[in-house]
CSV table of C-alpha atoms in Angstrom, one decimal:
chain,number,residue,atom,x,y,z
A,58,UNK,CA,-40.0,-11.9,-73.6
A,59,UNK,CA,-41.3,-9.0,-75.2
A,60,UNK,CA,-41.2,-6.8,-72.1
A,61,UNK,CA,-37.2,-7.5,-71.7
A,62,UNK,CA,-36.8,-6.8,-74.9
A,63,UNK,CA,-38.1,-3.6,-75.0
A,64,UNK,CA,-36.6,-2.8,-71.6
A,65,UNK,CA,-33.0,-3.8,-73.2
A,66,UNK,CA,-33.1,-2.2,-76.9
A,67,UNK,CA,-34.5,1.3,-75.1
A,68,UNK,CA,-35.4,4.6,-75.9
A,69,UNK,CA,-33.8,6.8,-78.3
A,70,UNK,CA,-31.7,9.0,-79.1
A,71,UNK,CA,-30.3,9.4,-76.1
A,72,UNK,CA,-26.7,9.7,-74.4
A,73,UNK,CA,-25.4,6.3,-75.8
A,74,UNK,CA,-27.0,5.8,-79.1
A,75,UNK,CA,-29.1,7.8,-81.7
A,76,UNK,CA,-31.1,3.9,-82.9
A,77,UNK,CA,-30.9,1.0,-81.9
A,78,UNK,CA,-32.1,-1.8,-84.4
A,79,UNK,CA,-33.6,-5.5,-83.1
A,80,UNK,CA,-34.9,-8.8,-84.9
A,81,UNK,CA,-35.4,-11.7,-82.8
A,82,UNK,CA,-36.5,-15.7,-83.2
A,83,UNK,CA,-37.7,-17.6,-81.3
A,84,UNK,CA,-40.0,-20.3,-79.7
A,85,UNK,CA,-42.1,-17.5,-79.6
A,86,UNK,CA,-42.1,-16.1,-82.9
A,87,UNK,CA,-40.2,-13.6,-84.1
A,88,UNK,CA,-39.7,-9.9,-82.9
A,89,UNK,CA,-38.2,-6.7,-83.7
A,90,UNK,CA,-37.7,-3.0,-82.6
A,91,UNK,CA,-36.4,0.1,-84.4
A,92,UNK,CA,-36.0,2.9,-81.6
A,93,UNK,CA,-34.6,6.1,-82.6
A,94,UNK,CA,-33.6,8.6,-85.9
A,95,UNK,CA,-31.8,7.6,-88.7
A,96,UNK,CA,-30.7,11.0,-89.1
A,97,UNK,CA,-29.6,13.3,-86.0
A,98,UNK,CA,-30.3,16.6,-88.8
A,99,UNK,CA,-33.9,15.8,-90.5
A,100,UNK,CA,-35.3,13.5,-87.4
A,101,UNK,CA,-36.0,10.5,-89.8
A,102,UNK,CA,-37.3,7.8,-88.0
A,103,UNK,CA,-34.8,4.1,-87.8
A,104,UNK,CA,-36.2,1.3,-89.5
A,105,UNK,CA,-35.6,-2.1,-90.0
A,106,UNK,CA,-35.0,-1.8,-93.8
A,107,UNK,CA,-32.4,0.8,-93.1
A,108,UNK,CA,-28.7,0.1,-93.9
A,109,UNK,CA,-25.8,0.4,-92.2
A,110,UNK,CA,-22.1,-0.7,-92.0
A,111,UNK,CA,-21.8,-4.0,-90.6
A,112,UNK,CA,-17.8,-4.0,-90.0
A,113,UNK,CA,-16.3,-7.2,-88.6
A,114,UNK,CA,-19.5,-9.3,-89.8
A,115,UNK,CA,-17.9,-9.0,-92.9
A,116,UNK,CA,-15.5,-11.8,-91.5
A,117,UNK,CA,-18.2,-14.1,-91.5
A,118,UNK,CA,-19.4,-14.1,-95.2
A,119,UNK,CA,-15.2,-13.9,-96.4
A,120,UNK,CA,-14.8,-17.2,-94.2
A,121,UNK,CA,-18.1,-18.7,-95.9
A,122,UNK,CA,-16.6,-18.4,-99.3
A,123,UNK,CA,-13.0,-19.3,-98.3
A,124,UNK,CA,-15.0,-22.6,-97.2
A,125,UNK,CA,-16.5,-22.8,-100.0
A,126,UNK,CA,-13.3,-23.1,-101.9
A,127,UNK,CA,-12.3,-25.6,-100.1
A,128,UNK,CA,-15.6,-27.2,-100.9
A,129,UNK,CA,-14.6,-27.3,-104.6
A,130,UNK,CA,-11.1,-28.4,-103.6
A,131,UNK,CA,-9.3,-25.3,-104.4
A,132,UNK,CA,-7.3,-25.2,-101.1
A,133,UNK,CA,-7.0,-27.3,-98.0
A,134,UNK,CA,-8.1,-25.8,-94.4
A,135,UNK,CA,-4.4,-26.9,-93.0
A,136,UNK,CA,-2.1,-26.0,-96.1
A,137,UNK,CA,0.0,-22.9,-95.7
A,138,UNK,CA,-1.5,-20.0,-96.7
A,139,UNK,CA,2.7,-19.7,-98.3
A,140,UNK,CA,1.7,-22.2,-100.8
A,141,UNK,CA,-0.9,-19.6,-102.6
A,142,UNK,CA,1.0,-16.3,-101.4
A,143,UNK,CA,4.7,-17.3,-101.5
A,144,UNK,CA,6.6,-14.4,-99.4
A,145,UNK,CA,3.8,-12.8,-98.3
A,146,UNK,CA,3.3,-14.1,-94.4
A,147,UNK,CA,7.2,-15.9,-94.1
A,148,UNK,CA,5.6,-17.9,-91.8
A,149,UNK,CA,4.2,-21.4,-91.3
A,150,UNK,CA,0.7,-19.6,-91.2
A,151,UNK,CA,-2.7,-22.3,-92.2
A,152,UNK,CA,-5.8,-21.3,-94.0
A,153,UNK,CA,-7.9,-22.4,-90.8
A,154,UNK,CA,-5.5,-20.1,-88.6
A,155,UNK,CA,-6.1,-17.7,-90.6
A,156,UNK,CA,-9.8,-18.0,-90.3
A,157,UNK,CA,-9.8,-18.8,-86.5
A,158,UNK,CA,-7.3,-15.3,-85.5
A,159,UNK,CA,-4.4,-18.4,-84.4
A,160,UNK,CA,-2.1,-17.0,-86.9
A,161,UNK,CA,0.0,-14.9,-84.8
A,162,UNK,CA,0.0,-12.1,-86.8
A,163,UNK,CA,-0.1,-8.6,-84.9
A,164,UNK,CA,-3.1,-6.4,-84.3
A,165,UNK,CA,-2.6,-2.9,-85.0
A,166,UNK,CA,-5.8,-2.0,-84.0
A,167,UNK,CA,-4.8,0.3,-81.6
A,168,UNK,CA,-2.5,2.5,-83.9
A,169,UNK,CA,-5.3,2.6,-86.6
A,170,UNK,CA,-8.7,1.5,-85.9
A,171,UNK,CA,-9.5,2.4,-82.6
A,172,UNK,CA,-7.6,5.8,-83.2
A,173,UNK,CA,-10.1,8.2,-83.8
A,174,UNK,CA,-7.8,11.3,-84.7
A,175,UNK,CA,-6.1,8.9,-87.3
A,176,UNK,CA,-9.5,7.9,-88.5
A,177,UNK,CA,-10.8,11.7,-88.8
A,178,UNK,CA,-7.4,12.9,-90.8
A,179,UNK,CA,-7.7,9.4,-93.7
A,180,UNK,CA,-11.2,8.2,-93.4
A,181,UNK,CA,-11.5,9.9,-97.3
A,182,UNK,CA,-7.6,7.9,-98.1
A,183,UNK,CA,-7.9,4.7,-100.2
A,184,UNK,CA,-5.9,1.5,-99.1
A,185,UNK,CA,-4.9,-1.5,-100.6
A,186,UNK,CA,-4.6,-4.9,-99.3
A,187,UNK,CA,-1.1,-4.4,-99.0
A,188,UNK,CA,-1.2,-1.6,-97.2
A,189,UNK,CA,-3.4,-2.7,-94.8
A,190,UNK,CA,-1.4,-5.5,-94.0
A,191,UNK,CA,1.9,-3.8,-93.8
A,192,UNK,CA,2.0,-2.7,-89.9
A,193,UNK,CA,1.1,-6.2,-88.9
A,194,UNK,CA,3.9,-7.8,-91.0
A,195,UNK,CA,6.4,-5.3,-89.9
A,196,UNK,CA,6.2,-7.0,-86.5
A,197,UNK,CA,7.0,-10.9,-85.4
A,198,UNK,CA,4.8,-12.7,-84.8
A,199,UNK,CA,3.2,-12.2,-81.5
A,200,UNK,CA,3.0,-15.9,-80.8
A,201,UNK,CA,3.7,-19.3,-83.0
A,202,UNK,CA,0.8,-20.3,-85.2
A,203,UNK,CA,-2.1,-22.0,-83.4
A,204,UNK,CA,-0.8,-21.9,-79.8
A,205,UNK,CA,-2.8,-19.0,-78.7
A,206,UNK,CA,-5.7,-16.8,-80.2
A,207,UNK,CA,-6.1,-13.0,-80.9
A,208,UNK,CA,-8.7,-11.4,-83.2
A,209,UNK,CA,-6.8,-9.4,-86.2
A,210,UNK,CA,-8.2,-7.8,-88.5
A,211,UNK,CA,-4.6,-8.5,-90.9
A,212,UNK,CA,-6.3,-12.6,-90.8
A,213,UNK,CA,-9.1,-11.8,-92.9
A,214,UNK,CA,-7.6,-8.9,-94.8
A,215,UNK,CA,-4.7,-12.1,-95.8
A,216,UNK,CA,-8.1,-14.6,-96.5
A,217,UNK,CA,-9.4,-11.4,-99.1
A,218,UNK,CA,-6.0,-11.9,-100.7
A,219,UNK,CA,-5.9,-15.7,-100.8
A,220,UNK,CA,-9.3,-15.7,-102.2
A,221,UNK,CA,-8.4,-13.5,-105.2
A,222,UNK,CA,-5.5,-15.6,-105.7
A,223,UNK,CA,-7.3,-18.6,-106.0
A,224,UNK,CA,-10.1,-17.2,-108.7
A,225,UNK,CA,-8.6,-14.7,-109.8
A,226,UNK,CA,-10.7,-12.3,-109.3
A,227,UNK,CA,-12.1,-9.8,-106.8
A,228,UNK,CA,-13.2,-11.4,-103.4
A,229,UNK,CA,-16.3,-9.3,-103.6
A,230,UNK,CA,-17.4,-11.2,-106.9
A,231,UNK,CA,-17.3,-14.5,-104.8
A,232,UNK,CA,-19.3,-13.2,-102.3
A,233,UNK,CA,-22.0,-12.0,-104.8
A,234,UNK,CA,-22.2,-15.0,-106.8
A,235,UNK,CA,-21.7,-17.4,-104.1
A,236,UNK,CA,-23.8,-15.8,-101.2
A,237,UNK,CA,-26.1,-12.7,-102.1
A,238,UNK,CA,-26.8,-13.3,-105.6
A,239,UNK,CA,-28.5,-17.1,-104.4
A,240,UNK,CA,-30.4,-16.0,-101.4
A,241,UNK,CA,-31.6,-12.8,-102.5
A,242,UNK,CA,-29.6,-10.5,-100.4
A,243,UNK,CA,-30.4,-7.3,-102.5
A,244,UNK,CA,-29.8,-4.5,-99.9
A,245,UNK,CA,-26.1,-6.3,-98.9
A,246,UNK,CA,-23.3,-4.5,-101.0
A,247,UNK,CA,-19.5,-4.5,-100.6
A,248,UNK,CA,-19.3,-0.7,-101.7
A,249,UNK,CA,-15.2,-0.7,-102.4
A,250,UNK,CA,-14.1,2.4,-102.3
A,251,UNK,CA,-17.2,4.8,-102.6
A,252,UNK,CA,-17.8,6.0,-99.2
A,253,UNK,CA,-21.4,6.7,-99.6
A,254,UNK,CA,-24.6,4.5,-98.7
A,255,UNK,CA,-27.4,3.2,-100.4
A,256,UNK,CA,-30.6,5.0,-98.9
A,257,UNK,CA,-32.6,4.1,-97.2
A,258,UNK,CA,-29.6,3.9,-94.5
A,259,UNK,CA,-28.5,5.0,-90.5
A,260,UNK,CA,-25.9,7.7,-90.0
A,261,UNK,CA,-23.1,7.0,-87.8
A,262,UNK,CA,-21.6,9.5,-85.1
A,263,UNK,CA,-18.5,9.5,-83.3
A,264,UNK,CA,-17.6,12.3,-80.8
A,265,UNK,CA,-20.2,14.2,-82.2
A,266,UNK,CA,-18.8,14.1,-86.0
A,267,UNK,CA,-20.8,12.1,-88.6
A,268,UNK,CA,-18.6,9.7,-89.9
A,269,UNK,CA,-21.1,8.0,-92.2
A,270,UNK,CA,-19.3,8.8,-95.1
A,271,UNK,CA,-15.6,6.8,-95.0
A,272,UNK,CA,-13.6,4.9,-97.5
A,273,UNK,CA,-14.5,1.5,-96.9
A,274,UNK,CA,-10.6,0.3,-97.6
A,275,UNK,CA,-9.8,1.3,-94.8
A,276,UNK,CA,-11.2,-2.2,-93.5
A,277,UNK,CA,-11.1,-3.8,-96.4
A,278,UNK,CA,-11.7,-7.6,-95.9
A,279,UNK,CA,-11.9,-7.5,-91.8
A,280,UNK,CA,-15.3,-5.3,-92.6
A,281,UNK,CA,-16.2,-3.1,-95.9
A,282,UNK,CA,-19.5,-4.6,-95.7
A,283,UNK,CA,-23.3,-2.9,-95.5
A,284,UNK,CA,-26.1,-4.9,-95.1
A,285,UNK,CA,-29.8,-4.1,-93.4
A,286,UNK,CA,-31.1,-6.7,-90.3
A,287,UNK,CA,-33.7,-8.2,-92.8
A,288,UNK,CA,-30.8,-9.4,-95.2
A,289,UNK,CA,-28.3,-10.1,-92.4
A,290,UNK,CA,-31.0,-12.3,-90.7
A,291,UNK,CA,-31.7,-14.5,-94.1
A,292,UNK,CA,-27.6,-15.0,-94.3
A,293,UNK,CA,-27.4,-16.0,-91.0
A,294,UNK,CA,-30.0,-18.3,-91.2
A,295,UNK,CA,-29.0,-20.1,-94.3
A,296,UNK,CA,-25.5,-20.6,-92.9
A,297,UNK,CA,-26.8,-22.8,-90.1
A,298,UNK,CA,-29.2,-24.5,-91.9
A,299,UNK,CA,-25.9,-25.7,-94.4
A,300,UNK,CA,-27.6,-23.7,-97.5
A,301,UNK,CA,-24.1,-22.0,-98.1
A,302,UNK,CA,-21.9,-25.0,-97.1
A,303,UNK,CA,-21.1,-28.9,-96.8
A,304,UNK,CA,-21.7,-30.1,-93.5
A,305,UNK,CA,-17.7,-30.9,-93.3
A,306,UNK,CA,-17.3,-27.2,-94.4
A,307,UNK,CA,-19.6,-25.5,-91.9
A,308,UNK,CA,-18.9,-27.9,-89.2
A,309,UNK,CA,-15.2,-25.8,-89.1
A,310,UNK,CA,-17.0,-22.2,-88.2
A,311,UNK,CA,-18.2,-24.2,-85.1
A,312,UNK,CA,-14.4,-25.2,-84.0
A,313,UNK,CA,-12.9,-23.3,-81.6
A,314,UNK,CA,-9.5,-24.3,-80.6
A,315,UNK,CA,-8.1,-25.7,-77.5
A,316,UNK,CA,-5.7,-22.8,-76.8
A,317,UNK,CA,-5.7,-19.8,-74.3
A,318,UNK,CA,-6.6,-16.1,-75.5
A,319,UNK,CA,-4.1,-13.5,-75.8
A,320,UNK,CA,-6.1,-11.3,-73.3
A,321,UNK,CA,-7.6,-14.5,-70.6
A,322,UNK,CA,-9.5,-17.3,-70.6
A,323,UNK,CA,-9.9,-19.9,-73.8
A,324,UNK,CA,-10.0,-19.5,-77.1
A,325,UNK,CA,-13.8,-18.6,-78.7
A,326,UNK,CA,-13.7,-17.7,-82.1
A,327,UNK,CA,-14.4,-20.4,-84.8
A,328,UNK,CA,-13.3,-19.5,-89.0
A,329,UNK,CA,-15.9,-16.7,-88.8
A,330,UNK,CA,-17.9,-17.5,-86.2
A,331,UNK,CA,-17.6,-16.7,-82.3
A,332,UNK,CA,-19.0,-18.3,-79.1
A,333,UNK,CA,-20.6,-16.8,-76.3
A,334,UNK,CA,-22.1,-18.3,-73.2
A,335,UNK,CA,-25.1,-15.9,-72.0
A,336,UNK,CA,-26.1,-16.2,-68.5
A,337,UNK,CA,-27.4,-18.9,-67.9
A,338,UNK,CA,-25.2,-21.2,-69.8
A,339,UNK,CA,-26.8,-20.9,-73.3
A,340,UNK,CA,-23.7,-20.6,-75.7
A,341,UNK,CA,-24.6,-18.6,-78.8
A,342,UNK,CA,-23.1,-18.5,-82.1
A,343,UNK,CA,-22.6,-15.3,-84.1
A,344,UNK,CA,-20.0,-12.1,-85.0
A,345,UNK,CA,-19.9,-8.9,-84.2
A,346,UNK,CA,-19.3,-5.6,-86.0
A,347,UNK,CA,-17.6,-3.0,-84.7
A,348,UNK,CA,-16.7,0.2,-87.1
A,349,UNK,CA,-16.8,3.8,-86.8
A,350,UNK,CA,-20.3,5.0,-86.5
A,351,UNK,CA,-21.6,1.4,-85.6
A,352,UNK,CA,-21.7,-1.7,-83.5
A,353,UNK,CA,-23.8,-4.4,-85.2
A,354,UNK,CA,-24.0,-8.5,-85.1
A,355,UNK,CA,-26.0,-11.4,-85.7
A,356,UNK,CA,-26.2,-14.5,-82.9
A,357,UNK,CA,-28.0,-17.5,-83.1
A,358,UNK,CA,-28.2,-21.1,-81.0
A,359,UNK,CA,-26.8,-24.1,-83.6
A,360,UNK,CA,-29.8,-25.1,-83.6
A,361,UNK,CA,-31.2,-21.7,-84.8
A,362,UNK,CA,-34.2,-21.8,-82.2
A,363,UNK,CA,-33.1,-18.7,-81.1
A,364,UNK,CA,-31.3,-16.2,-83.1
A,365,UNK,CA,-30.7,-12.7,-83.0
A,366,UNK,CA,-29.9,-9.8,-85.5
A,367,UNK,CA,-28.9,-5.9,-83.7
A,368,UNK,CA,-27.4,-2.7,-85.0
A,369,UNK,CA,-26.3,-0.1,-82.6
A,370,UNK,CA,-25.5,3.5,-83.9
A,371,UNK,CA,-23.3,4.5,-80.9
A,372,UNK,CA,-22.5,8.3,-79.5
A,373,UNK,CA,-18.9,7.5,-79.2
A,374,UNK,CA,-16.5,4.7,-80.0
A,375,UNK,CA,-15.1,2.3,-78.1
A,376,UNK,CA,-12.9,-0.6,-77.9
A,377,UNK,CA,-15.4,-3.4,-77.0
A,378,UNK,CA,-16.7,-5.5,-79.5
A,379,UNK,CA,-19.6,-6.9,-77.3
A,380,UNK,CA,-20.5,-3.8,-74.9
A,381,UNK,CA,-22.7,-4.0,-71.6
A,382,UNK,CA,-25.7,-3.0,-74.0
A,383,UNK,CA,-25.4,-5.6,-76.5
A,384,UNK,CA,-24.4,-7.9,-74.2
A,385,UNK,CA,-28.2,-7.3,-72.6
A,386,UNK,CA,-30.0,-7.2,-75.6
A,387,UNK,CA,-28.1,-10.8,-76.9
A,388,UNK,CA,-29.3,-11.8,-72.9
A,389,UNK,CA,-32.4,-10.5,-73.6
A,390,UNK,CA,-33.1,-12.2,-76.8
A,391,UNK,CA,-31.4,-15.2,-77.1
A,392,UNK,CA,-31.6,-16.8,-73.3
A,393,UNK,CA,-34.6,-19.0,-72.0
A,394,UNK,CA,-37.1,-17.4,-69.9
A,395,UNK,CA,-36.4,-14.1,-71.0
């Protein structure tokens, strides 16, 4: 296993990435690799206690504590999201649609996210929910509630809101008290608006321009997050093993819908969780993160036998959440006889 590994995470920098970070379980113990700088200017070396921005895994930890309220029967997975946000959606939208991206909502990725000019000229701006939100709800919905699926980053940014609606306080709190705080998760933070990083932490580069520094309200929700692989490794494992969550609870992160995707095929993503099947036929478990400067994620068999944490600090941006890279380290790690 080790030899594909180290064949898949690489040497670096080089044209596609300046580090690569890898931890790996398995039947054979566990493994990692730090290849690369952390900086392209001093040199300093990537390691695996560096940080970096972990984008859309941020869904993941929102969708634990939103399950966690409904653990302590503050909301229902199939009431209307209406109910708790009157006028906000005008639609028959659920809490588990929201959770699962089978809402309907638009994405307006295209016209924001994945627009790197647009990025460049407010990556300093600071957004609110609201505003976040307020492309996506200018539009109809793109199909009814929980006939089809497409990923939005509006679902979880809407989930933020709920959740600070139902406590009344700040979604980040919840995730503190609920998730880092009680497994130790000191080098997780959900930085708000500062767009600096805790050191020890990777830079991130897009065309050429280090966008490390950004206003993390600009994802808000959908992925403000940073975290390190140690600390996104623990999470991930406690999640399976039902530390986080009932049985009933965590049992919905493992339900995909029976409905086509928006772009082909079924349906894969789960309330914060996503299936894969590797070659081979092994289907895999995790989220990925992909935000300006990075590509990170964390995958693991139910059974947690094999699991897999990776951070990729790319040379440029693109639109795919899994690339051909990840996709062979995730092979790599996380398939039998490899």
């Amino acid at each position: 296993m080790n030899e594909a590994l180290e064949q898949a995470v690489g040497r670096h920098p080089d044209d596609e990435a300046t580090a690569v970070l890898l931890r790996v379980e398995g039947p054979q113990g566990p493994w990692s690799a730090a290849s690369g700088v952390a900086d392209l200017t001093t040199g300093e070396q990537a390691g695996l206690d560096h940080k970096f921005r972990i984008g859309g895994v941020t869904k993941t930890f929102v969708a634990a504590v939103v399950l966690g309220l409904v653990d302590d029967g503050l909301i229902d997975p199939d009431e209307p999201v209406e109910r708790h946000l009157p006028g906000l959606l005008q639609a028959p939208v659920t809490v588990r649609q929201l959770l699962d991206h089978t809402s309907g909502l638009a994405d307006d990725s295209d016209v924001r996210y994945n627009d790197t000019p647009w990025f460049l000229r407010h990556r300093f701006d600071v957004f609110t929910p609201a505003q976040l939100i307020d492309l996506a709800l200018r539009e109809p919905l793109t199909f009814a509630p929980g006939t089809r699926q497409q990923i939005t980053r509006a679902n979880y940014v809407v989930a933020g809101m709920l959740v600070e609606q139902l406590t009344g306080r700040p979604y980040a709190q919840d995730i503190e008290e609920r998730i880092l705080r009680p497994l130790g998760l000191t080098a997780t933070t959900l930085p708000g608006a500062d767009p600096t990083m805790p050191a020890p932490h990777i830079r991130g580069y897009e065309n050429g321009i280090d966008v490390t520094e950004h206003s993390p309200t600009i994802h808000g929700a959908a992925g403000e997050m940073i975290s390190s692989v140690p600390d996104l490794d623990r999470f991930l494992t406690a999640l399976f093993d039902g530390e986080l969550l009932t049985a009933e609870s965590l049992a919905h992160m493992f339900r995909v819908p029976d409905v086509p995707y928006v772009r082909g095929g079924r349906a894969f993503c789960g309330a914060g969780l996503d299936s894969m099947v590797l070659p081979g036929g092994t289907t895999v478990w995790g989220m990925a993160g992909v935000v300006h400067g990075y590509l990170s994620g964390i995958g693991a068999t139910r059974d947690l036998e094999r699991r897999a944490v990776y951070m990729m600090s790319p040379r440029t941006r693109g639109t795919l959440r899994v690339p051909p890279t990840v996709q062979s380290l995730l092979t790599a790690a996380l398939t039998p006889g490899h």
